XYZ file of C-alpha atoms in Angstrom:
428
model
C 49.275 103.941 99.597
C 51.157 105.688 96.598
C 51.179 109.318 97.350
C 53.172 112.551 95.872
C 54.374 115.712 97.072
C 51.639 118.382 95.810
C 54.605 120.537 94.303
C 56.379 118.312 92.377
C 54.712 117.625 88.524
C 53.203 114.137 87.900
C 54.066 113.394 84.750
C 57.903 114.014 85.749
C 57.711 111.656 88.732
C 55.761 109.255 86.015
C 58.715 109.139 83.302
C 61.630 109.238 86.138
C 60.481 105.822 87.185
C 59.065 104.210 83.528
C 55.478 104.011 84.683
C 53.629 104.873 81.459
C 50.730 103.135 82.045
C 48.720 104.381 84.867
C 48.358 108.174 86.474
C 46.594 107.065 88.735
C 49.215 105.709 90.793
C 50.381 109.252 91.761
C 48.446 111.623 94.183
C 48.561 115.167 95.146
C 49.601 114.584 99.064
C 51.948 112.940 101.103
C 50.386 113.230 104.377
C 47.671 110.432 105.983
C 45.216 110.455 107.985
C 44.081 108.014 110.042
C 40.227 107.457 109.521
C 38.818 103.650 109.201
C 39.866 100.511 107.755
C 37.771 100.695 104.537
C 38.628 97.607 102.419
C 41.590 94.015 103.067
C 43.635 92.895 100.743
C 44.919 89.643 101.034
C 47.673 90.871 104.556
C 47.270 94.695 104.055
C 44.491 96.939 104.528
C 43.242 100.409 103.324
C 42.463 103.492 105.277
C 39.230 105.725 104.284
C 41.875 108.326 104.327
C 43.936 106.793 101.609
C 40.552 106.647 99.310
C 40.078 109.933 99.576
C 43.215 111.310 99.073
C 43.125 109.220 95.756
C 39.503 110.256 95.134
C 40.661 113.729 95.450
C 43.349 113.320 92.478
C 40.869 111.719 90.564
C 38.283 114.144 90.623
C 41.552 117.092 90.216
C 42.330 115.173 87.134
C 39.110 115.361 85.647
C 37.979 118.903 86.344
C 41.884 119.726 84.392
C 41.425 117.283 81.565
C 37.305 117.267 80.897
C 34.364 119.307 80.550
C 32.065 116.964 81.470
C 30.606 117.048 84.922
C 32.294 114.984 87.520
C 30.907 111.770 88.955
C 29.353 111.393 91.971
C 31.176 111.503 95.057
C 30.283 107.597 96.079
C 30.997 106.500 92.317
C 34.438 108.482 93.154
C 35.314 106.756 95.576
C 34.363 103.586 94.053
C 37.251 104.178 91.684
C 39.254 105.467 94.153
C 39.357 102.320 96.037
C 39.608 100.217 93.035
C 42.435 101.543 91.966
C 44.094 100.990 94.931
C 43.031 97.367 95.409
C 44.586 96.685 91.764
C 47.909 98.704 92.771
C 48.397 96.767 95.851
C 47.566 93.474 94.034
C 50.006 94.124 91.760
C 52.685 94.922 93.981
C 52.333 91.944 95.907
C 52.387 89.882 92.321
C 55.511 91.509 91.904
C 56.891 90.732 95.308
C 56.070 86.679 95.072
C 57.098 86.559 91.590
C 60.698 87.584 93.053
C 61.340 91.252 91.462
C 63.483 92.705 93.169
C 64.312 96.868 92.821
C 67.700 98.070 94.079
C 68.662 100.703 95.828
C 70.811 102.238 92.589
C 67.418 102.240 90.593
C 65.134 104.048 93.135
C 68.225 106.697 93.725
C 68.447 107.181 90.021
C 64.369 107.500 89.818
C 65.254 110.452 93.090
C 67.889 111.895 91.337
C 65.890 112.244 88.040
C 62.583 113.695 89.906
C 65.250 116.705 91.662
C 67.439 117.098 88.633
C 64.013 117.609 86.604
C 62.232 119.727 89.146
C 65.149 121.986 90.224
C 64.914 120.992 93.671
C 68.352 120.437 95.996
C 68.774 117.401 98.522
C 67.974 119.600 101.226
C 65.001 121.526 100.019
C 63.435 117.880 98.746
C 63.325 116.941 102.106
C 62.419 120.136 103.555
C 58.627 119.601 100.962
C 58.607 116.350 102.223
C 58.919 116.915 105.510
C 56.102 119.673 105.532
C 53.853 117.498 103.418
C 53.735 115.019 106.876
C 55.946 112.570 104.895
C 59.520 110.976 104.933
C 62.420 110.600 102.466
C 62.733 106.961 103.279
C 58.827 106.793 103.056
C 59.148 108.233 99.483
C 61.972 106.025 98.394
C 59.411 103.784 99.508
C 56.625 104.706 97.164
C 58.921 104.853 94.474
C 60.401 101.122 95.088
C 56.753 100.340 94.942
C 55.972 102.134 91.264
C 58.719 100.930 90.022
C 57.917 97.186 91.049
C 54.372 98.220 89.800
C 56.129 98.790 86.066
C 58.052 95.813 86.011
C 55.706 93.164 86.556
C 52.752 95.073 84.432
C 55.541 95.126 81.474
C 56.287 91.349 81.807
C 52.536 90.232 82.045
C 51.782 92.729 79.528
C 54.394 91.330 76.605
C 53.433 87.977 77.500
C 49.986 88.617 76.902
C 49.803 91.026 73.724
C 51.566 89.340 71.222
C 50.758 91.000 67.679
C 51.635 88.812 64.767
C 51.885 90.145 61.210
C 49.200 87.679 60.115
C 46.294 89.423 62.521
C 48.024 92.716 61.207
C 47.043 91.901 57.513
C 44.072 90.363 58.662
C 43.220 94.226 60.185
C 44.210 95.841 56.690
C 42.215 94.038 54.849
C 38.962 94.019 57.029
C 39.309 97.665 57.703
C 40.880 99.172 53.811
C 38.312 102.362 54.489
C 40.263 103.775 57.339
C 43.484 103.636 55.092
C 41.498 105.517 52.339
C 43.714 108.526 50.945
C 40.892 110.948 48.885
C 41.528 112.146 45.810
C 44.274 115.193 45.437
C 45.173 118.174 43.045
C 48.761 120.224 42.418
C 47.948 123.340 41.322
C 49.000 127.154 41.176
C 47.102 129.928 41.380
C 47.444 133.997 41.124
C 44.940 135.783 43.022
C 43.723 139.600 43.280
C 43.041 140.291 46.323
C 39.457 142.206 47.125
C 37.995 142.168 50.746
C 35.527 145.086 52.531
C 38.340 147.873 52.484
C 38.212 147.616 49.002
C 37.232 150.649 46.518
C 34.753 150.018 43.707
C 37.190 151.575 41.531
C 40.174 149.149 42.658
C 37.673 146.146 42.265
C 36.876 147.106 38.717
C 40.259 147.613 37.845
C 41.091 144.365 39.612
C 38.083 142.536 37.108
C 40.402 143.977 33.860
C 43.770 142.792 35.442
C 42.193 139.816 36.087
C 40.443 139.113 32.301
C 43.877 140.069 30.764
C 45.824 137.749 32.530
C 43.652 134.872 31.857
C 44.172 135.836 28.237
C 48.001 135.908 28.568
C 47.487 132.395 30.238
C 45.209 130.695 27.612
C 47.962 132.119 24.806
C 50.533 130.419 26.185
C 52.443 132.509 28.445
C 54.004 130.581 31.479
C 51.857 130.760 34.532
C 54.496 130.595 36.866
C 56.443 134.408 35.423
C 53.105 135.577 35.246
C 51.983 134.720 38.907
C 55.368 135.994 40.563
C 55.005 139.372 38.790
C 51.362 140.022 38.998
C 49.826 137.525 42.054
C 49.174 139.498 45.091
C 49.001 135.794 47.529
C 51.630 135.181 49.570
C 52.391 132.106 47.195
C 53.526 134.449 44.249
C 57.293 133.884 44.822
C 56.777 130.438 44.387
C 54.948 130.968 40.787
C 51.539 130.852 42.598
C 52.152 127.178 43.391
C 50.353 125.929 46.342
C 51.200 122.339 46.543
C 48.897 119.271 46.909
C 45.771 119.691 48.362
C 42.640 117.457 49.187
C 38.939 118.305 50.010
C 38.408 120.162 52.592
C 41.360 122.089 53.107
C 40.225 125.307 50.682
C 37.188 127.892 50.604
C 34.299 126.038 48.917
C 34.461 128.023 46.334
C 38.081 127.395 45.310
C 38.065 123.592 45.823
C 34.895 123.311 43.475
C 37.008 124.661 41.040
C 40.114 122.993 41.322
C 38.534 119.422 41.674
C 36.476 119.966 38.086
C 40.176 120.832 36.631
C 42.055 117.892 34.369
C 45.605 118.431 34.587
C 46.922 121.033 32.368
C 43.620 122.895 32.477
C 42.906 126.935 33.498
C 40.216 127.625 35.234
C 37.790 130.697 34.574
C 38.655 133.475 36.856
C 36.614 132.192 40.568
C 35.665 134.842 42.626
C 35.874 133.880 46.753
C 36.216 135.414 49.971
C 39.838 136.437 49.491
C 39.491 138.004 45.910
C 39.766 136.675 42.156
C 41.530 133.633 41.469
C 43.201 132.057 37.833
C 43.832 128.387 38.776
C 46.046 125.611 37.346
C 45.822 122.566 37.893
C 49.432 120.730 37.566
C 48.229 117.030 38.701
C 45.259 115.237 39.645
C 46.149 112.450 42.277
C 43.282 109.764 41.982
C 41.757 108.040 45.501
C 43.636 104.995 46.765
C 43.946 102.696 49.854
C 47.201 103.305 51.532
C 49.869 101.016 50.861
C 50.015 97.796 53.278
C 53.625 98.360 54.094
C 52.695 101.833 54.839
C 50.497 101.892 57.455
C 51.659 98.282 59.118
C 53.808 99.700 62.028
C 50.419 101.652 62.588
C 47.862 99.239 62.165
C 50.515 96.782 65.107
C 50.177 100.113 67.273
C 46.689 100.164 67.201
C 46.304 96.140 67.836
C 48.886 96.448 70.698
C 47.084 98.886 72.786
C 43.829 97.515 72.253
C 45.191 94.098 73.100
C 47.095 95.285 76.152
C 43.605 97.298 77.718
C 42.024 93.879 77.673
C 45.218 92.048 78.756
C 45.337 94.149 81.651
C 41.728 93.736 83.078
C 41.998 90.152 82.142
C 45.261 90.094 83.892
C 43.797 92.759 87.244
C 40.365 90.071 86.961
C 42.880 86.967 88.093
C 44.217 88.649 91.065
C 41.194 89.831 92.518
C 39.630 86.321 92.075
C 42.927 84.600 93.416
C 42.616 87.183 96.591
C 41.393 87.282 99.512
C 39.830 91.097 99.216
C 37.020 92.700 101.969
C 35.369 95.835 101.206
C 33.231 97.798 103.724
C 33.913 101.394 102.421
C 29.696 102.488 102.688
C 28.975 100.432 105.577
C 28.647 103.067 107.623
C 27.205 105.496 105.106
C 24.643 103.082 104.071
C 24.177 100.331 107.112
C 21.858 98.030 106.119
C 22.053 93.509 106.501
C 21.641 90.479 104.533
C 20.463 87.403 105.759
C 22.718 84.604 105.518
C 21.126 81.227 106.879
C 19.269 82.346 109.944
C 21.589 84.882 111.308
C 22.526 89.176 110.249
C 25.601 90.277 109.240
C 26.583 93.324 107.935
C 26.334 93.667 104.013
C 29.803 94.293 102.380
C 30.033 97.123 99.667
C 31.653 95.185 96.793
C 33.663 97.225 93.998
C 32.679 96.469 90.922
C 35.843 94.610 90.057
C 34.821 91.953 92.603
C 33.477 88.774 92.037
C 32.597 87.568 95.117
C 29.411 86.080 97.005
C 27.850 88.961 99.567
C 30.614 87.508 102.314
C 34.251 88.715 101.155
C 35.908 85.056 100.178
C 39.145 83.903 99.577
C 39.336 81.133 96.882
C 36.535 78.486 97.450
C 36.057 79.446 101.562
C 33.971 82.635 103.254
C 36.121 85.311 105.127
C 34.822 84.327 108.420
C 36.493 80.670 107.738
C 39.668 81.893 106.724
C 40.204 84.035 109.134
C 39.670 81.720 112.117
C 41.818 79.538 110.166
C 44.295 81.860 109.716
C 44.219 82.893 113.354
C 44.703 79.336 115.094
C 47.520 78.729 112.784
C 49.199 81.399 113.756
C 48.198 81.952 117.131
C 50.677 78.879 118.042
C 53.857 80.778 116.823
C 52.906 84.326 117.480
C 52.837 86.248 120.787
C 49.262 87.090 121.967
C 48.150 90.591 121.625
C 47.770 92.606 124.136
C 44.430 92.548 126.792
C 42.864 95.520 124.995
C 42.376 94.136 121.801
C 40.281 91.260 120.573
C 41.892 89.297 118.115
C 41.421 90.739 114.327
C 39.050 93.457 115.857
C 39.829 96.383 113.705
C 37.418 98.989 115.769
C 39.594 98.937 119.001
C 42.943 99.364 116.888
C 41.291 101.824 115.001
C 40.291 103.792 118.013
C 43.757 103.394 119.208
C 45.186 104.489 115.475
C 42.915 107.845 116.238
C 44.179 108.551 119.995
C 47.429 108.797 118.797
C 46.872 111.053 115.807
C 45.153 113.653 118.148
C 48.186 113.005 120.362
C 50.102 113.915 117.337
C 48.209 116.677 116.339
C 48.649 118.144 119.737
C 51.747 118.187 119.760
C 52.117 114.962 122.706
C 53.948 112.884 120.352
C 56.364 113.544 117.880
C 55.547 112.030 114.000
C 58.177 109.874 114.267
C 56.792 108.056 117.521
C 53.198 108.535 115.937
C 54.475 106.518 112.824
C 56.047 104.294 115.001
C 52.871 103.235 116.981
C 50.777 103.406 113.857
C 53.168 100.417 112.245
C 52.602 98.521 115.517
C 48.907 98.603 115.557
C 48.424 97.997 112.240
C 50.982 94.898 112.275
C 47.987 93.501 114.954
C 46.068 93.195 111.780
């Protein structure tokens, strides 16, 4: 399980180690507890614990970055435990593919998280230490992220390949998204009249306004006239306000402007803001964006849409390669299927899955397997011990809780409680 002190910022630990494509790898705690053994995947397992702590992160994220209501607590989960199926499949990709991460790279990823949190050596491991957690755990998790990035890039750029063909291809289809509307340059001078103005001062403001129109239409330059008698901020730039499109003036204004030819006064155009003479320097006609302007963009946009499907393509072949049980509601919702004449327990599935109602790895049922996988080992492996029943998760998980309350109590310290923990679950 990928977990993160609660005090150190996500999206730091994120760009220390080069994941950029998945927050949900990072959590808010680094403590665990102990609950049930929830879902297997392939030789590792997952604790209820470790579901909800993800869970948890997912639903913080959510309320922080939405306003829509959150999902229910079952779907959460759902997606909590999905996500770390994928993250553990993808770790183990990365471990039989052969990366390897070295120690410089996981001190550098350390070194980065401090350097950009302010934290010292000593106080780092002081928050860890309080969170339940370890410094070697953490390098730990990190190792693991940064495995996670490596092997996701790789699959990734062998999978999203964007040639300037299907770029053109895009541009062509899709010429209305790289529509530029029609533009105007113009100046303007403008008197301004709002609420706090006098009848008086507005009727003056109507004369100064007629006689520079006239002073316009005669000749004069608009740009003198506009810096000496414009009351807009745009006056010591000869009134000129630059290029603008639809949609970016008062109604009233842009009605105006847009009927303009180039080289054309307007009639003085009362708005919100006062009385306006308008000029209108250039009228920029409505074109499709140059190809070799918007290519880079268009190959953006084809990469990431590429890559999303690459990746559940990519997630969909490890799950179906795996050998993945998931019994995260059995207890919450116990109910049976019939399978030949006998009852067994029905297995909550995750979406994801594409399994038969028995978990299955490759072509044979879990039950198979594991028999399989127990009497070929059984010859090179010491037996377990009396208490336990081989593979019988409900006495080591029993055991797994007697020695958190021991822990908890202050019997054992957390080292020895980690230490038995790693033996137990090793049964497995």
């Amino acid at each position: 399980m990928m977990c993160w002190p609660k005090t150190i910022k996500k999206n730091l630990i994120a760009a220390s180690v080069g994941v950029l494509w998945s927050a949900t790898l990072i959590l808010p705690a680094l403590a665990e507890t102990v609950d049930r053994i929830v879902a297997r995947v392939n030789s590792e397992i997952v604790t209820q614990s470790a579901v909800e702590e993800r869970s948890m992160a997912f639903s913080a994220q959510l309320n922080q970055n939405s306003q829509n209501p959150l999902p229910a607590e079952d779907a959460l989960m759902q997606q909590a435990l999905d996500s770390i199926i994928d993250e553990k499949l993808q770790i183990q990709e990365a471990k039989k593919l052969g990366f390897e991460v070295g120690e410089e790279n996981v001190a550098k990823a350390l070194d980065d998280i401090k350097e950009k949190n302010q934290i010292s050596d000593s106080d780092f491991e002081a928050l860890l230490e309080r969170e339940g957690g370890s410094l070697e755990n953490y390098r730990a998790i990190i190792r693991n992220q940064i495995l996670v990035s490596r092997v996701t890039q790789m699959e990734m750029g062998n999978r999203t390949k964007v040639t300037d063909r299907q770029i053109k291809r895009y541009y062509n289809r899709n010429q209305k998204d790289y529509w530029e509307v029609p533009k105007v340059r113009a100046r303007h001078i403008l008197f301004i009249i709002d609420e706090k103005t006098s009848k008086s001062d507005i009727r003056l403001k109507k004369i100064k306004a007629r006689e520079i129109l006239l002073r316009v239409r005669s000749g004069e330059d608009f740009a003198q006239l506009a810096r000496k008698h414009s009351e807009d901020v745009s006056a010591h730039l000869g009134g000129d306000i630059g290029t603008i499109g639809r949609g970016k003036m008062v109604k009233e204004f842009e009605d105006a402007v847009f009927r303009l030819k180039a080289g054309e006064i307007s009639e003085i155009v009362r708005t919100p803001y006062g009385l306006h003479i308008i000029e209108c320097n250039e009228v920029i006609p409505g074109k499709v964006k140059a190809f070799d302007k918007v290519k880079e963009e268009i190959r953006a946009r084809l990469f990431l849409e590429k890559r999303g499907k690459a990746y559940k393509d990519w997630i969909g072949d490890l799950r179906e390669k795996a050998f993945i049980e998931v019994s995260l509601f059995e207890k919450k919702h116990p109910s049976t299927i019939t399978v030949g004449e006998k009852k067994e327990p029905k297995t909550a599935r995750s979406p994801k899955d594409n399994f038969s109602s028995k978990a299955r790895f490759g072509g044979r049922t879990v039950k198979s397997q594991l028999k399989k996988n127990f009497h070929r080992s059984s010859a090179r492996q010491p037996a377990l011990s009396s208490e336990f029943k081989p593979f019988d998760p409900q006495a080591i998980e029993k055991r797994l809780k007697h020695f958190k309350r021991l822990r908890d109590n202050n019997k054992i310290s957390e080292s020895e409680y980690q230490k038995k923990k790693k033996e137990l679950l090793h049964k497995l």
